[in-house]
Amino acid sequence: MAAGTVTDYHFINSLPNPSQGENAHALLHEIVACLQLLLREGQPSRIDLDAIPLGEEDLALLQDNLGEGPIQAEVVDEETGVVRVIETGIAGVWWLQQLDEDDAVIGQYLEINSIPELMRISEELIADGRDALQARLFQLGLK
């Protein structure tokens, strides 16, 4: 999965494996720090959940504490395949799930950003879209 910036996982070395929920608590504190970084410096973060020893209790605690927001989307990307994007109940925290061809989750990430990088459109693509629409209007005689 293409990444903007990646969080420095300075806390991972001290995490127990397997965890009975302790790692989720540490990760929630890290998410607060990432939100602070986003607010203070405008720097987004991405946390690879597969790089952290998370047990079932950890994942349940994360889901319970982050909640779920109203936005869900599936993005099909040439590089990453299908990625399910889920807004959490915490503004600025997005849960991304990379799916295989059978819709099984093969990677999970938290992205702390106003909108996930995967969903951003470059100015170049926006300009291409404008040009394409102008060409269609011209073809319809609606200059």
XYZ file of C-alpha atoms in Angstrom:
143
model
C 0.000 0.000 0.000
C 1.414 3.347 -0.976
C 2.099 5.504 2.043
C 2.351 9.216 2.590
C 4.279 9.276 5.826
C 4.681 6.432 8.254
C 4.531 6.688 11.995
C 7.749 5.930 13.868
C 6.797 2.897 15.944
C 9.052 3.761 18.875
C 6.664 2.001 21.252
C 6.548 -1.392 19.474
C 9.711 -2.841 21.018
C 8.170 -2.651 24.482
C 4.897 -4.368 23.560
C 4.132 -7.861 24.841
C 3.419 -10.615 22.363
C 0.756 -11.912 22.522
C -1.206 -9.132 24.135
C -4.334 -9.279 26.264
C -5.369 -5.754 25.285
C -2.295 -3.866 26.535
C -1.056 -3.200 23.014
C -4.349 -1.585 22.034
C -3.980 0.829 24.949
C -0.471 1.788 23.809
C -1.691 2.151 20.242
C -4.577 4.412 21.296
C -2.044 6.713 22.975
C 0.033 6.668 19.783
C -3.066 7.634 17.770
C -3.577 10.646 20.060
C 0.055 11.647 19.393
C -0.511 11.238 15.644
C -3.644 13.405 15.814
C -1.592 16.040 17.665
C 1.048 15.876 14.913
C -1.628 16.278 12.243
C -3.158 19.265 14.022
C 0.130 20.948 14.908
C 2.181 20.330 11.772
C -0.286 19.025 9.191
C 1.665 15.759 9.008
C -0.421 12.637 8.371
C 0.555 9.254 9.794
C -0.053 5.645 8.839
C 0.154 2.773 11.297
C 0.551 -0.746 9.902
C -1.548 -2.861 12.266
C 0.079 -6.032 10.958
C 3.472 -4.775 12.202
C 2.191 -4.642 15.788
C 1.545 -7.761 17.895
C -2.220 -7.380 18.286
C -4.371 -10.148 19.717
C -8.123 -10.515 19.325
C -8.681 -8.507 22.513
C -6.521 -5.695 21.148
C -8.473 -5.511 17.894
C -11.784 -5.577 19.778
C -10.585 -2.764 22.080
C -9.434 -0.713 19.087
C -12.744 -1.160 17.290
C -14.739 -0.368 20.439
C -12.750 2.767 21.248
C -12.411 4.105 17.719
C -15.969 3.283 16.716
C -17.250 3.617 13.191
C -18.175 6.753 11.284
C -20.637 7.193 8.433
C -18.156 6.982 5.535
C -17.201 3.642 3.982
C -15.763 3.127 0.529
C -13.900 0.582 -1.538
C -11.084 1.932 -3.648
C -9.692 -0.098 -6.535
C -6.085 0.849 -7.135
C -3.716 -0.626 -9.720
C -0.901 -0.915 -7.154
C -2.777 -2.117 -4.093
C -5.883 -3.816 -5.465
C -9.062 -3.308 -3.449
C -8.844 -1.297 -0.258
C -11.816 -0.879 2.059
C -11.737 2.570 3.674
C -13.702 2.964 6.909
C -14.011 6.239 8.737
C -13.780 5.617 12.462
C -15.868 7.467 15.003
C -12.786 9.581 15.753
C -12.448 12.403 13.233
C -9.172 12.092 11.317
C -8.679 8.369 11.997
C -9.377 5.995 9.094
C -9.226 2.175 9.148
C -7.967 0.791 5.831
C -8.237 -2.890 4.947
C -6.423 -4.297 1.943
C -8.413 -7.169 0.424
C -7.421 -10.120 -1.727
C -9.433 -11.413 -4.686
C -11.722 -13.359 -2.281
C -12.405 -10.213 -0.169
C -10.313 -11.591 2.703
C -8.368 -8.952 4.655
C -4.647 -9.255 3.902
C -3.463 -5.978 5.441
C -4.801 -3.433 7.915
C -3.705 0.137 8.495
C -4.817 3.134 10.470
C -4.330 6.412 8.675
C -4.456 9.644 10.594
C -5.324 12.336 8.084
C -8.200 14.546 6.992
C -8.780 12.102 4.134
C -6.790 8.961 3.278
C -4.036 9.582 0.729
C -5.459 6.733 -1.345
C -8.613 8.799 -1.890
C -6.906 12.067 -2.848
C -6.945 13.116 -6.476
C -3.971 14.970 -7.918
C -4.378 18.380 -9.521
C -3.183 16.808 -12.782
C -6.086 14.330 -12.754
C -8.530 17.103 -11.895
C -7.224 19.122 -14.873
C -7.601 16.037 -17.103
C -11.191 15.664 -15.898
C -11.947 19.305 -16.625
C -10.487 18.963 -20.123
C -12.480 15.788 -20.796
C -15.726 17.422 -19.705
C -15.009 20.521 -21.795
C -14.405 18.275 -24.821
C -17.742 16.517 -24.222
C -19.548 19.838 -23.954
C -17.910 20.923 -27.229
C -19.042 17.681 -28.930
C -22.581 18.337 -27.733
C -22.413 21.869 -29.099
C -22.674 23.311 -25.590
C -19.418 25.274 -25.669
